[in-house]
Amino acid sequence: MNLVIAFCMHIATNAYGLPPQALPSLLLVEGGKTGAVSKNTNRTVDMGLMQINTIWLGEISKISGLSKPEVEEKLTNDACFNIFVSGYILKSEIDAADGKFWDGVGHYHSRTPPIKSRYISKVRKAWENIYGEPDFNP
């Protein structure tokens, strides 16, 4: 991970009160790159480093004051913007899961129980590969 990406992740995790290991673990699972666009079978698109889905364009447009095309461009091509949006989404999903960290991680990807469970397992494995066993049990 380059220094700029690491710095943006550090700032985003602090801004959203996330464990510092959360976004790097998500990045390892998402496997995105700046400029990457991945089409999904449900006709949505995942964009950029953290593979942010187009379902978030409206909400991010409202809170950022940018048009949907501007948000789409920045999510695709601006790594720090993409990371901050990822942090926002993760924090929103944790809050929606009544503060349950791992449920929020699962909801970051899907609310469908088996898909959510597989995603949680992948992120937890990525976390363990990078940092070792999580030192908390949220």
Coordinates of N, CA and C in Angstrom, one line a residue:
M1 N 0.9 -1.2 0.0 CA 0.0 0.0 0.0 C 0.9 1.2 0.0
N2 N 0.6 2.2 -0.9 CA 1.5 3.3 -0.9 C 1.2 4.3 0.2
L3 N 2.1 5.2 0.4 CA 2.0 6.1 1.6 C 0.7 7.0 1.6
V4 N 0.4 7.5 0.4 CA -0.8 8.4 0.3 C -2.1 7.6 0.7
I5 N -2.2 6.4 0.1 CA -3.4 5.5 0.5 C -3.4 5.2 2.0
A6 N -2.2 4.9 2.5 CA -2.2 4.6 4.0 C -2.6 5.8 4.8
F7 N -2.1 7.0 4.4 CA -2.4 8.2 5.1 C -3.9 8.5 5.0
C8 N -4.5 8.4 3.8 CA -6.0 8.6 3.6 C -6.8 7.6 4.5
M9 N -6.3 6.4 4.5 CA -7.0 5.4 5.4 C -6.9 5.8 6.9
H10 N -5.8 6.2 7.3 CA -5.6 6.6 8.7 C -6.5 7.8 9.0
I11 N -6.6 8.8 8.1 CA -7.4 9.9 8.4 C -8.9 9.5 8.4
A12 N -9.3 8.7 7.4 CA -10.7 8.3 7.3 C -11.1 7.4 8.5
T13 N -10.3 6.5 9.0 CA -10.6 5.7 10.1 C -10.8 6.5 11.4
N14 N -9.9 7.5 11.5 CA -10.0 8.4 12.6 C -11.3 9.3 12.5
A15 N -11.6 9.8 11.3 CA -12.8 10.6 11.1 C -14.1 9.9 11.5
Y16 N -14.1 8.6 11.2 CA -15.3 7.8 11.4 C -15.3 6.9 12.6
G17 N -14.2 7.0 13.4 CA -14.1 6.2 14.6 C -14.1 4.7 14.3
L18 N -13.4 4.4 13.3 CA -13.3 2.9 12.9 C -12.0 2.4 13.4
P19 N -11.9 1.1 13.6 CA -10.6 0.5 13.9 C -9.6 0.7 12.8
P20 N -8.4 1.0 13.0 CA -7.4 1.3 11.9 C -7.2 0.2 11.0
Q21 N -7.5 -1.0 11.4 CA -7.4 -2.2 10.6 C -8.5 -2.4 9.6
A22 N -9.6 -1.7 9.8 CA -10.9 -2.0 9.0 C -10.7 -1.7 7.5
L23 N -10.3 -0.5 7.2 CA -10.3 -0.2 5.7 C -9.2 -0.9 5.0
P24 N -8.0 -1.1 5.5 CA -7.0 -1.9 4.8 C -7.5 -3.4 4.6
S25 N -8.2 -3.9 5.6 CA -8.8 -5.3 5.4 C -9.8 -5.3 4.3
L26 N -10.7 -4.3 4.3 CA -11.7 -4.2 3.2 C -11.0 -4.1 1.9
L27 N -9.9 -3.3 1.8 CA -9.2 -3.1 0.5 C -8.7 -4.4 0.0
L28 N -8.1 -5.2 0.9 CA -7.5 -6.5 0.5 C -8.6 -7.4 -0.1
V29 N -9.8 -7.3 0.5 CA -10.9 -8.2 0.0 C -11.5 -7.6 -1.3
E30 N -11.7 -6.3 -1.3 CA -12.3 -5.6 -2.5 C -11.3 -5.7 -3.7
G31 N -10.0 -5.6 -3.5 CA -9.1 -5.7 -4.6 C -9.2 -4.7 -5.7
G32 N -9.8 -3.5 -5.4 CA -9.9 -2.5 -6.4 C -8.6 -1.7 -6.7
K33 N -8.7 -0.9 -7.7 CA -7.6 0.0 -8.0 C -8.2 1.3 -8.4
T34 N -7.4 2.4 -8.3 CA -7.9 3.7 -8.7 C -8.1 3.6 -10.2
G35 N -9.2 4.0 -10.7 CA -9.6 4.0 -12.1 C -10.4 2.7 -12.5
A36 N -10.4 1.7 -11.6 CA -11.1 0.5 -11.9 C -12.6 0.7 -11.9
V37 N -13.3 0.1 -12.8 CA -14.8 0.0 -12.9 C -15.2 -1.4 -13.2
S38 N -16.0 -2.0 -12.3 CA -16.4 -3.4 -12.4 C -17.9 -3.5 -12.5
K39 N -18.4 -4.1 -13.6 CA -19.8 -4.2 -13.8 C -20.3 -5.4 -13.0
N40 N -21.5 -5.3 -12.4 CA -22.1 -6.4 -11.6 C -23.3 -7.0 -12.4
T41 N -23.7 -8.2 -12.1 CA -24.8 -8.8 -12.8 C -26.1 -8.1 -12.5
N42 N -26.2 -7.3 -11.5 CA -27.5 -6.6 -11.2 C -27.5 -5.2 -11.8
R43 N -26.6 -5.0 -12.8 CA -26.5 -3.8 -13.6 C -26.0 -2.6 -12.8
T44 N -25.5 -2.8 -11.6 CA -24.8 -1.7 -10.9 C -23.3 -1.8 -11.3
V45 N -22.5 -0.9 -10.8 CA -21.1 -0.8 -11.1 C -20.4 -0.5 -9.8
D46 N -19.2 -1.2 -9.6 CA -18.3 -0.9 -8.5 C -17.2 0.0 -9.0
M47 N -16.8 1.0 -8.2 CA -15.8 2.0 -8.7 C -14.6 2.1 -7.8
G48 N -13.5 2.3 -8.4 CA -12.3 2.7 -7.7 C -11.7 1.7 -6.8
L49 N -10.8 2.2 -5.9 CA -10.0 1.5 -5.0 C -10.8 0.6 -4.1
M50 N -11.8 1.1 -3.5 CA -12.6 0.3 -2.5 C -13.9 -0.3 -3.1
Q51 N -14.0 -0.2 -4.5 CA -15.1 -0.7 -5.2 C -16.5 -0.3 -4.7
I52 N -16.7 1.0 -4.6 CA -17.9 1.6 -4.2 C -19.0 1.4 -5.2
N53 N -20.2 0.9 -4.8 CA -21.2 0.6 -5.7 C -22.0 1.8 -6.1
T54 N -22.5 1.9 -7.3 CA -23.3 3.0 -7.8 C -24.6 3.2 -7.0
I55 N -25.1 2.3 -6.2 CA -26.3 2.5 -5.4 C -26.0 3.7 -4.4
W56 N -24.8 4.0 -4.1 CA -24.4 5.1 -3.2 C -24.3 6.5 -3.9
L57 N -24.4 6.6 -5.2 CA -24.2 7.8 -5.9 C -25.2 8.9 -5.4
G58 N -26.5 8.6 -5.2 CA -27.4 9.6 -4.8 C -27.1 10.2 -3.4
E59 N -26.9 9.3 -2.5 CA -26.6 9.7 -1.1 C -25.3 10.5 -1.0
I60 N -24.2 10.0 -1.7 CA -22.9 10.7 -1.7 C -23.1 12.1 -2.4
S61 N -23.9 12.1 -3.4 CA -24.1 13.4 -4.1 C -24.7 14.4 -3.2
K62 N -25.8 14.0 -2.4 CA -26.4 14.9 -1.5 C -25.5 15.4 -0.4
I63 N -24.8 14.5 0.2 CA -23.9 14.9 1.4 C -22.7 15.7 0.9
S64 N -22.2 15.5 -0.3 CA -21.0 16.1 -0.8 C -21.3 17.4 -1.5
G65 N -22.5 17.6 -2.0 CA -22.9 18.8 -2.8 C -22.4 18.6 -4.3
L66 N -21.9 17.5 -4.7 CA -21.4 17.2 -6.0 C -22.5 16.6 -6.8
S67 N -22.5 16.7 -8.1 CA -23.5 16.1 -9.0 C -23.1 14.6 -9.0
K68 N -24.1 13.7 -9.4 CA -23.8 12.3 -9.5 C -22.7 12.0 -10.5
P69 N -22.6 12.7 -11.6 CA -21.4 12.4 -12.5 C -20.1 12.8 -11.9
E70 N -20.1 13.9 -11.1 CA -18.9 14.3 -10.4 C -18.5 13.3 -9.3
V71 N -19.5 12.8 -8.6 CA -19.2 11.7 -7.6 C -18.7 10.5 -8.2
E72 N -19.3 10.1 -9.3 CA -18.9 8.9 -10.1 C -17.4 9.0 -10.5
E73 N -17.1 10.2 -11.1 CA -15.7 10.4 -11.5 C -14.7 10.4 -10.4
K74 N -15.1 11.0 -9.3 CA -14.2 11.1 -8.1 C -14.1 9.7 -7.4
L75 N -15.2 8.9 -7.4 CA -15.1 7.6 -6.8 C -14.2 6.7 -7.6
T76 N -14.2 6.9 -8.9 CA -13.4 6.1 -9.8 C -11.9 6.5 -9.8
N77 N -11.7 7.8 -9.8 CA -10.3 8.2 -10.0 C -9.6 8.9 -8.9
D78 N -10.3 9.2 -7.8 CA -9.6 9.9 -6.7 C -9.6 8.9 -5.5
A79 N -8.4 8.3 -5.2 CA -8.3 7.3 -4.2 C -8.7 7.8 -2.8
C80 N -8.3 9.0 -2.4 CA -8.7 9.5 -1.1 C -10.2 9.7 -1.0
F81 N -10.8 10.3 -2.0 CA -12.3 10.4 -2.0 C -12.9 9.1 -1.8
N82 N -12.5 8.1 -2.6 CA -13.0 6.8 -2.5 C -12.9 6.2 -1.2
I83 N -11.7 6.3 -0.5 CA -11.5 5.8 0.8 C -12.4 6.5 1.8
F84 N -12.5 7.8 1.7 CA -13.4 8.5 2.7 C -14.9 8.0 2.5
V85 N -15.3 7.8 1.3 CA -16.7 7.3 1.1 C -16.8 5.9 1.6
S86 N -15.8 5.1 1.5 CA -15.8 3.7 2.0 C -15.9 3.8 3.5
G87 N -15.2 4.7 4.2 CA -15.3 4.9 5.6 C -16.7 5.3 6.0
Y88 N -17.2 6.2 5.3 CA -18.6 6.7 5.5 C -19.6 5.6 5.4
I89 N -19.5 4.8 4.4 CA -20.4 3.6 4.2 C -20.3 2.6 5.3
L90 N -19.0 2.3 5.6 CA -18.8 1.3 6.7 C -19.4 1.8 8.0
K91 N -19.1 3.0 8.4 CA -19.6 3.6 9.6 C -21.2 3.6 9.6
S92 N -21.8 4.0 8.4 CA -23.2 4.0 8.3 C -23.8 2.6 8.5
E93 N -23.1 1.6 7.9 CA -23.6 0.2 8.0 C -23.5 -0.3 9.5
I94 N -22.4 0.1 10.1 CA -22.2 -0.3 11.5 C -23.3 0.3 12.4
D95 N -23.5 1.6 12.2 CA -24.6 2.3 12.9 C -26.0 1.6 12.6
A96 N -26.2 1.3 11.4 CA -27.5 0.6 11.0 C -27.6 -0.7 11.7
A97 N -26.5 -1.4 12.0 CA -26.5 -2.7 12.6 C -26.4 -2.5 14.2
D98 N -26.9 -1.4 14.7 CA -26.9 -1.1 16.1 C -25.5 -1.2 16.7
G99 N -24.5 -0.8 16.0 CA -23.1 -0.7 16.5 C -22.4 -2.0 16.4
K100 N -23.0 -3.1 15.8 CA -22.3 -4.4 15.7 C -21.3 -4.3 14.5
F101 N -20.0 -4.3 14.9 CA -19.0 -4.1 13.9 C -19.1 -5.1 12.7
W102 N -19.0 -6.4 13.1 CA -19.0 -7.4 12.0 C -20.2 -7.4 11.2
D103 N -21.4 -7.2 11.8 CA -22.6 -7.1 10.9 C -22.5 -5.9 10.0
G104 N -22.0 -4.8 10.4 CA -21.8 -3.6 9.6 C -20.8 -3.9 8.4
V105 N -19.8 -4.7 8.7 CA -18.8 -5.1 7.7 C -19.6 -5.9 6.6
G106 N -20.4 -6.9 7.1 CA -21.1 -7.7 6.2 C -22.1 -6.9 5.3
H107 N -22.8 -5.9 6.0 CA -23.7 -5.1 5.2 C -23.0 -4.2 4.2
Y108 N -21.7 -3.9 4.5 CA -21.0 -3.1 3.5 C -21.1 -3.7 2.1
H109 N -21.2 -5.1 2.1 CA -21.2 -5.8 0.8 C -22.6 -6.3 0.5
S110 N -23.3 -6.8 1.4 CA -24.7 -7.4 1.1 C -25.4 -7.6 2.4
R111 N -26.7 -7.5 2.4 CA -27.6 -7.8 3.5 C -28.2 -9.2 3.4
T112 N -27.9 -9.9 2.3 CA -28.4 -11.3 2.1 C -27.5 -12.1 3.0
P113 N -28.1 -12.8 4.0 CA -27.4 -13.5 5.0 C -26.2 -14.4 4.6
P114 N -26.4 -15.3 3.6 CA -25.2 -16.2 3.3 C -24.1 -15.4 2.6
I115 N -24.5 -14.4 1.8 CA -23.5 -13.5 1.1 C -22.8 -12.7 2.1
K116 N -23.5 -12.1 3.1 CA -23.0 -11.3 4.1 C -22.0 -12.1 5.0
S117 N -22.4 -13.3 5.3 CA -21.5 -14.2 6.2 C -20.2 -14.5 5.4
R118 N -20.3 -14.8 4.1 CA -19.0 -15.1 3.4 C -18.1 -13.9 3.4
Y119 N -18.7 -12.7 3.2 CA -17.9 -11.5 3.1 C -17.3 -11.2 4.5
I120 N -18.0 -11.3 5.6 CA -17.4 -11.2 6.9 C -16.2 -12.1 7.1
S121 N -16.4 -13.3 6.7 CA -15.3 -14.3 6.8 C -14.1 -13.9 6.0
K122 N -14.3 -13.3 4.8 CA -13.2 -12.9 3.9 C -12.5 -11.7 4.6
V123 N -13.2 -10.7 5.1 CA -12.6 -9.5 5.7 C -11.9 -9.9 7.0
R124 N -12.5 -10.8 7.8 CA -11.8 -11.3 9.0 C -10.5 -12.0 8.7
K125 N -10.5 -12.8 7.6 CA -9.3 -13.5 7.2 C -8.3 -12.5 6.7
A126 N -8.7 -11.5 6.0 CA -7.7 -10.5 5.5 C -7.1 -9.8 6.7
W127 N -8.0 -9.4 7.7 CA -7.5 -8.7 8.9 C -6.5 -9.6 9.6
E128 N -6.8 -10.9 9.8 CA -5.9 -11.8 10.5 C -4.6 -11.9 9.7
N129 N -4.6 -12.0 8.4 CA -3.4 -12.1 7.6 C -2.5 -10.9 7.7
I130 N -3.1 -9.7 7.8 CA -2.3 -8.5 7.9 C -1.9 -8.2 9.4
Y131 N -2.9 -8.3 10.3 CA -2.7 -7.8 11.7 C -2.7 -8.9 12.8
G132 N -3.1 -10.1 12.4 CA -3.3 -11.1 13.5 C -4.8 -11.1 13.9
E133 N -5.1 -11.9 14.9 CA -6.5 -12.0 15.4 C -6.9 -10.6 15.9
P134 N -8.2 -10.2 15.5 CA -8.7 -8.9 16.1 C -8.6 -9.0 17.6
D135 N -8.1 -7.9 18.2 CA -8.0 -7.8 19.6 C -9.3 -7.3 20.3
F136 N -10.4 -7.4 19.6 CA -11.7 -7.0 20.2 C -12.7 -7.9 19.6
N137 N -13.8 -8.0 20.2 CA -14.9 -8.9 19.7 C -16.2 -8.1 19.6
P138 N -16.2 -7.2 18.6 CA -17.4 -6.3 18.5 C -18.7 -7.1 18.2

